Amino acid sequence: MRKLLLLALVGLAAQLIDGSLGMAYGLTSSTLLLVAGVAPAAASASVHLAEIGTTLAAGVAHWRFGNVDWRVVTRIALPGAIGAFAGATLLSSISTESAAPWMAGILFTLGAYLLVRFARPLRTDRAGGRLRGRFLSPLGLVAGFVDATGGGGWGPVATPALLVSGRLEPRKVIGSVDTAEFVVAGAASVGFLIGLGSEGFLLPTVAALLIGGLIAAPLAAWLVRIVPAQLLGAAVGGVIVLTNARTLIRSAELDGPVRPAVYALLAAGWLAALVLAVRALRRTRQARATAVPALAASAPAADVPPAPAAVGAVPAELAGTGTPAAR
């Protein structure tokens, strides 16, 4: 019971992070299950089965808050489902010994990417035009495959790519990616069901993660408007890097003083990323605070109503036209 309560809290925290960043539910949950000794395929299968419920709740919540662009959803969901099904089939066919370092390596890489991504200022300006299908379809295919084979990765691959494009406001990027993930999680679960059978799913774990995620989904859709993604992304990235480094170090059989040196180096990198994230967030807020008064000062004079003309005066547009003034 204590373990299930802990998993429910993990599901709650993971969904809060995912709903606020558009990523990291699978990364967070899969990382914990791997640390607990769950086989990689079973961990990914259980997380994706739980995600069917959490992504449905998150999608409805984001839709209610106006955070969903349905055109983007329809163009990344189907390719994402195809990639996820293929990834689940591949992971199901790999032995546990071979899959563990593979999955930890993917999670470690995605965590490092989060650190680098959120240590830099986030793009806030928007470019013109719409996102094209020839960009969205390959993006969904790759993100879905990485998501199933790594136990997470749909958000870390899809969300930054859409943010960098600058053609969709951040809250709609997050809402659209979370909504499309419902289809991706369903396809991955079908792939794991075919490859592993029903015994591949840890149903108590699924239930605990699902309950925590369902509780957090509506709150996360609201938090996306107020939580500083800069700090949250850097913090989550560091946790994922350190936890998955444990599996990689063990697979590489690094012993002696090398192991603590690697951990110290990774911790220093995490601290540096947090410092850079704080500085970037402050610069962004200062620039925004400076820009608002500047825009207000440069407002066109036409917005100010003209002073009333004196009685008997000739209007400026009639002056010199020969039109007589009213008597």
Coordinates of C-alpha atoms in Angstrom, one line a residue:
M1 CA 0.0 0.0 0.0
R2 CA 2.9 2.4 0.8
K3 CA 4.4 1.7 -2.6
L4 CA 1.1 2.3 -4.4
L5 CA 0.6 5.6 -2.6
L6 CA 4.2 6.6 -3.5
L7 CA 3.4 5.8 -7.2
A8 CA 0.2 7.8 -7.0
L9 CA 2.2 10.8 -5.8
V10 CA 4.7 10.2 -8.6
G11 CA 1.9 10.2 -11.1
L12 CA 0.5 13.4 -9.7
A13 CA 3.9 15.1 -9.8
A14 CA 4.6 13.8 -13.2
Q15 CA 1.3 15.1 -14.6
L16 CA 1.8 18.5 -13.0
I17 CA 5.2 18.7 -14.7
D18 CA 3.8 17.4 -18.0
G19 CA 0.8 19.7 -18.1
S20 CA 3.0 22.7 -17.3
L21 CA 5.8 21.9 -19.7
G22 CA 4.1 19.8 -22.3
M23 CA 6.6 17.0 -21.5
A24 CA 8.1 14.7 -18.9
Y25 CA 5.3 12.5 -17.7
G26 CA 6.8 9.4 -19.3
L27 CA 10.3 10.5 -18.5
T28 CA 9.6 11.0 -14.8
S29 CA 7.5 7.9 -14.3
S30 CA 9.7 5.5 -16.4
T31 CA 12.8 6.7 -14.6
L32 CA 11.3 5.9 -11.2
L33 CA 10.1 2.5 -12.4
L34 CA 13.6 1.6 -13.8
V35 CA 15.2 2.7 -10.5
A36 CA 12.7 0.4 -8.7
G37 CA 14.0 -2.5 -10.8
V38 CA 11.0 -2.9 -13.2
A39 CA 11.9 -4.3 -16.7
P40 CA 12.2 -1.6 -19.3
A41 CA 9.5 -3.0 -21.6
A42 CA 7.1 -3.5 -18.6
A43 CA 7.9 0.0 -17.3
S44 CA 7.2 1.6 -20.7
A45 CA 4.0 -0.5 -21.2
S46 CA 2.6 0.4 -17.8
V47 CA 3.4 4.1 -18.2
H48 CA 1.7 4.2 -21.6
L49 CA -1.4 2.4 -20.4
A50 CA -1.7 4.9 -17.6
E51 CA -1.2 7.7 -20.0
I52 CA -4.3 6.8 -22.0
G53 CA -6.3 8.1 -19.0
T54 CA -4.1 11.0 -18.0
T55 CA -3.7 12.3 -21.5
L56 CA -7.5 12.1 -22.1
A57 CA -8.1 14.1 -18.9
A58 CA -5.3 16.6 -19.8
G59 CA -6.6 17.0 -23.3
V60 CA -10.1 17.8 -22.1
A61 CA -8.7 20.2 -19.5
H62 CA -6.5 22.0 -22.1
W63 CA -9.5 22.2 -24.5
R64 CA -11.6 23.8 -21.8
F65 CA -8.9 26.4 -21.2
G66 CA -8.5 27.1 -24.9
N67 CA -5.0 25.6 -25.2
V68 CA -5.6 23.3 -28.1
D69 CA -4.9 23.8 -31.9
W70 CA -6.8 21.0 -33.5
R71 CA -5.1 21.3 -36.8
V72 CA -1.8 20.6 -35.2
V73 CA -3.3 17.7 -33.2
T74 CA -4.7 16.0 -36.2
R75 CA -1.4 16.2 -38.1
I76 CA 0.9 14.8 -35.5
A77 CA -1.3 12.3 -33.7
L78 CA -1.6 9.7 -36.5
P79 CA 2.2 9.7 -37.4
G80 CA 2.9 9.6 -33.7
A81 CA 0.7 6.6 -33.3
I82 CA 2.5 4.7 -36.1
G83 CA 5.9 5.6 -34.6
A84 CA 4.8 4.5 -31.1
F85 CA 3.4 1.2 -32.3
A86 CA 6.7 0.4 -34.1
G87 CA 8.8 1.5 -31.1
A88 CA 6.7 -0.7 -28.7
T89 CA 7.1 -3.7 -31.0
L90 CA 10.8 -3.2 -31.1
L91 CA 11.2 -2.8 -27.3
S92 CA 9.1 -5.8 -26.6
S93 CA 11.5 -8.0 -28.7
I94 CA 14.7 -6.9 -26.9
S95 CA 15.9 -8.7 -23.8
T96 CA 15.8 -6.9 -20.5
E97 CA 19.6 -6.9 -20.2
S98 CA 20.0 -5.2 -23.6
A99 CA 17.0 -2.8 -23.2
A100 CA 17.9 -1.4 -19.8
P101 CA 21.0 0.6 -20.9
W102 CA 19.3 1.5 -24.2
M103 CA 16.2 3.0 -22.4
A104 CA 18.4 4.7 -19.8
G105 CA 20.5 6.2 -22.5
I106 CA 17.5 7.7 -24.3
L107 CA 16.1 9.1 -21.0
F108 CA 19.5 10.5 -20.1
T109 CA 19.8 12.2 -23.5
L110 CA 16.4 13.7 -23.2
G111 CA 17.1 14.9 -19.7
A112 CA 20.3 16.5 -20.9
Y113 CA 18.4 18.1 -23.7
L114 CA 15.9 19.6 -21.2
L115 CA 18.8 21.1 -19.2
V116 CA 20.3 22.7 -22.3
R117 CA 17.0 23.8 -23.7
F118 CA 15.8 25.5 -20.5
A119 CA 19.1 27.0 -19.5
R120 CA 18.7 29.4 -22.5
P121 CA 16.0 32.1 -22.9
L122 CA 12.8 30.7 -24.3
R123 CA 11.5 32.1 -27.6
T124 CA 8.5 34.4 -27.1
D125 CA 8.1 36.0 -30.5
R126 CA 5.9 34.4 -33.1
A127 CA 6.6 34.0 -36.8
G128 CA 4.0 34.3 -39.5
G129 CA 2.4 31.5 -41.3
R130 CA 1.0 28.1 -40.3
L131 CA 2.8 24.9 -39.5
R132 CA 2.9 22.6 -42.5
G133 CA 2.1 18.9 -42.6
R134 CA 5.5 18.0 -44.1
F135 CA 7.0 19.3 -40.9
L136 CA 4.4 18.0 -38.4
S137 CA 4.1 14.4 -39.8
P138 CA 7.8 13.4 -39.6
L139 CA 8.0 15.2 -36.2
G140 CA 5.1 13.0 -34.9
L141 CA 6.6 9.8 -36.3
V142 CA 10.0 10.4 -34.7
A143 CA 8.5 11.6 -31.4
G144 CA 6.2 8.6 -31.2
F145 CA 9.0 6.1 -31.8
V146 CA 11.3 7.6 -29.2
D147 CA 8.5 7.8 -26.8
A148 CA 7.7 4.1 -26.9
T149 CA 11.3 2.8 -27.0
G150 CA 12.5 5.2 -24.2
G151 CA 9.4 5.0 -21.9
G152 CA 9.0 8.7 -22.6
G153 CA 10.0 11.3 -25.2
W154 CA 6.8 12.4 -27.0
G155 CA 6.9 15.8 -25.2
P156 CA 10.6 16.4 -25.2
V157 CA 10.8 15.8 -28.9
A158 CA 7.6 17.4 -30.1
T159 CA 7.2 20.4 -27.7
P160 CA 10.6 22.1 -28.3
A161 CA 10.3 21.6 -32.0
L162 CA 7.0 23.4 -32.1
L163 CA 8.2 26.1 -29.7
V164 CA 11.3 26.8 -31.8
S165 CA 9.1 27.2 -35.0
G166 CA 7.6 30.3 -33.3
R167 CA 4.3 29.8 -35.2
L168 CA 2.2 28.8 -32.2
E169 CA 1.9 30.4 -28.8
P170 CA 3.5 28.3 -26.0
R171 CA 0.3 27.4 -24.2
K172 CA -1.2 26.0 -27.4
V173 CA 1.9 24.0 -28.2
I174 CA 1.7 22.4 -24.8
G175 CA -2.1 21.8 -25.0
S176 CA -1.9 20.4 -28.5
V177 CA 1.0 18.0 -27.7
D178 CA -0.7 16.7 -24.6
T179 CA -3.9 16.1 -26.5
A180 CA -2.3 14.3 -29.4
E181 CA -0.5 12.1 -26.8
F182 CA -3.7 10.3 -26.1
V183 CA -3.6 8.7 -29.5
V184 CA 0.1 7.9 -29.2
A185 CA -0.3 6.3 -25.8
G186 CA -3.1 4.1 -27.1
A187 CA -1.1 2.9 -30.1
A188 CA 1.9 2.2 -27.9
S189 CA -0.2 0.2 -25.5
V190 CA -1.6 -1.9 -28.4
G191 CA 2.0 -2.6 -29.5
F192 CA 3.0 -3.7 -26.0
L193 CA -0.1 -5.8 -25.7
I194 CA 0.8 -7.7 -28.9
G195 CA 4.4 -8.0 -28.0
L196 CA 4.2 -8.8 -24.2
G197 CA 0.7 -9.9 -23.6
S198 CA -1.5 -8.7 -20.8
E199 CA 1.1 -9.9 -18.2
G200 CA 3.5 -7.2 -19.5
F201 CA 1.4 -4.5 -17.8
L202 CA 1.8 -4.0 -14.0
L203 CA -1.9 -3.2 -13.3
P204 CA -1.5 -1.9 -9.7
T205 CA 1.3 0.4 -10.9
V206 CA -0.9 1.6 -13.8
A207 CA -3.8 2.3 -11.5
A208 CA -1.6 4.3 -9.0
L209 CA 0.0 6.4 -11.8
L210 CA -3.4 6.9 -13.4
I211 CA -5.1 8.1 -10.2
G212 CA -2.4 10.6 -9.5
G213 CA -2.4 11.8 -13.0
L214 CA -6.1 12.3 -13.2
I215 CA -6.1 14.4 -10.0
A216 CA -3.3 16.6 -11.4
A217 CA -4.6 17.0 -15.0
P218 CA -7.0 19.9 -14.5
L219 CA -4.6 21.8 -12.2
A220 CA -1.8 21.3 -14.7
A221 CA -3.8 22.9 -17.5
W222 CA -4.3 25.9 -15.3
L223 CA -0.7 26.0 -14.1
V224 CA 0.6 26.2 -17.6
R225 CA -0.4 29.9 -17.6
I226 CA 1.5 30.9 -14.5
V227 CA 4.4 28.4 -13.7
P228 CA 7.8 29.6 -15.1
A229 CA 8.7 26.8 -17.5
Q230 CA 12.3 28.0 -17.5
L231 CA 13.0 26.8 -13.9
L232 CA 10.7 23.8 -14.0
G233 CA 12.3 22.4 -17.2
A234 CA 15.8 22.8 -15.8
A235 CA 14.9 21.2 -12.5
V236 CA 13.2 18.2 -14.1
G237 CA 16.1 17.7 -16.6
G238 CA 18.6 17.4 -13.8
V239 CA 16.6 14.8 -11.9
I240 CA 16.2 12.7 -15.0
V241 CA 19.9 13.0 -15.9
L242 CA 21.1 12.0 -12.4
T243 CA 18.7 9.1 -12.0
N244 CA 19.4 7.5 -15.4
A245 CA 23.2 8.0 -15.0
R246 CA 23.0 5.4 -12.3
T247 CA 22.0 2.7 -14.8
L248 CA 24.5 3.8 -17.4
I249 CA 27.4 3.9 -14.9
R250 CA 26.4 0.4 -13.7
S251 CA 26.3 -0.9 -17.3
A252 CA 29.7 0.6 -18.0
E253 CA 31.0 -1.0 -14.8
L254 CA 32.7 2.2 -13.6
D255 CA 34.1 1.7 -10.1
G256 CA 36.4 3.4 -7.7
P257 CA 36.8 7.1 -7.7
V258 CA 35.4 7.4 -11.2
R259 CA 31.8 6.9 -10.1
P260 CA 31.6 9.8 -7.6
A261 CA 33.6 12.0 -10.0
V262 CA 30.9 11.4 -12.7
Y263 CA 28.1 12.2 -10.3
A264 CA 29.9 15.4 -9.1
L265 CA 30.3 16.5 -12.7
L266 CA 26.7 15.9 -13.5
A267 CA 25.5 17.7 -10.4
A268 CA 27.7 20.7 -11.2
G269 CA 26.3 20.8 -14.7
W270 CA 22.7 20.7 -13.2
L271 CA 23.6 23.5 -10.8
A272 CA 25.0 25.6 -13.7
A273 CA 21.9 25.0 -15.8
L274 CA 19.7 26.1 -12.9
V275 CA 21.7 29.3 -12.5
L276 CA 21.6 30.0 -16.2
A277 CA 17.8 29.4 -16.2
V278 CA 17.3 31.9 -13.3
R279 CA 19.4 34.5 -15.2
A280 CA 17.5 33.9 -18.4
L281 CA 14.1 34.2 -16.6
R282 CA 15.2 37.4 -15.0
R283 CA 16.4 38.9 -18.3
T284 CA 13.1 37.9 -20.0
R285 CA 11.0 39.5 -17.3
Q286 CA 13.2 42.7 -17.3
A287 CA 12.9 42.9 -21.1
R288 CA 9.1 42.5 -20.9
A289 CA 8.8 45.1 -18.1
T290 CA 10.8 47.6 -20.3
A291 CA 8.9 46.8 -23.4
V292 CA 5.4 47.5 -22.0
P293 CA 6.1 51.2 -21.0
A294 CA 7.9 51.7 -24.3
L295 CA 4.9 50.5 -26.3
A296 CA 2.5 52.6 -24.2
A297 CA 4.7 55.7 -24.8
S298 CA 4.8 55.1 -28.6
A299 CA 1.1 54.7 -29.0
P300 CA -0.2 56.7 -32.0
A301 CA -1.6 60.2 -31.3
A302 CA -4.6 59.3 -33.3
D303 CA -5.9 57.3 -30.4
V304 CA -6.3 60.6 -28.4
P305 CA -9.6 62.3 -29.2
P306 CA -9.1 65.8 -30.8
A307 CA -9.9 68.9 -28.9
P308 CA -13.3 70.5 -29.9
A309 CA -13.1 73.2 -32.6
A310 CA -14.0 76.8 -31.9
V311 CA -17.4 78.0 -33.0
G312 CA -17.3 79.2 -36.6
A313 CA -13.9 77.7 -37.3
V314 CA -13.3 76.1 -40.7
P315 CA -12.5 72.3 -40.5
A316 CA -8.9 71.5 -41.6
E317 CA -10.1 69.2 -44.3
L318 CA -12.2 72.0 -45.9
A319 CA -9.5 74.7 -45.7
G320 CA -8.4 75.9 -49.1
T321 CA -11.1 74.0 -51.0
G322 CA -13.4 76.9 -51.5
T323 CA -16.1 75.3 -49.4
P324 CA -17.8 78.1 -47.4
A325 CA -18.0 77.8 -43.7
A326 CA -21.3 77.4 -42.0
R327 CA -22.9 80.6 -41.0

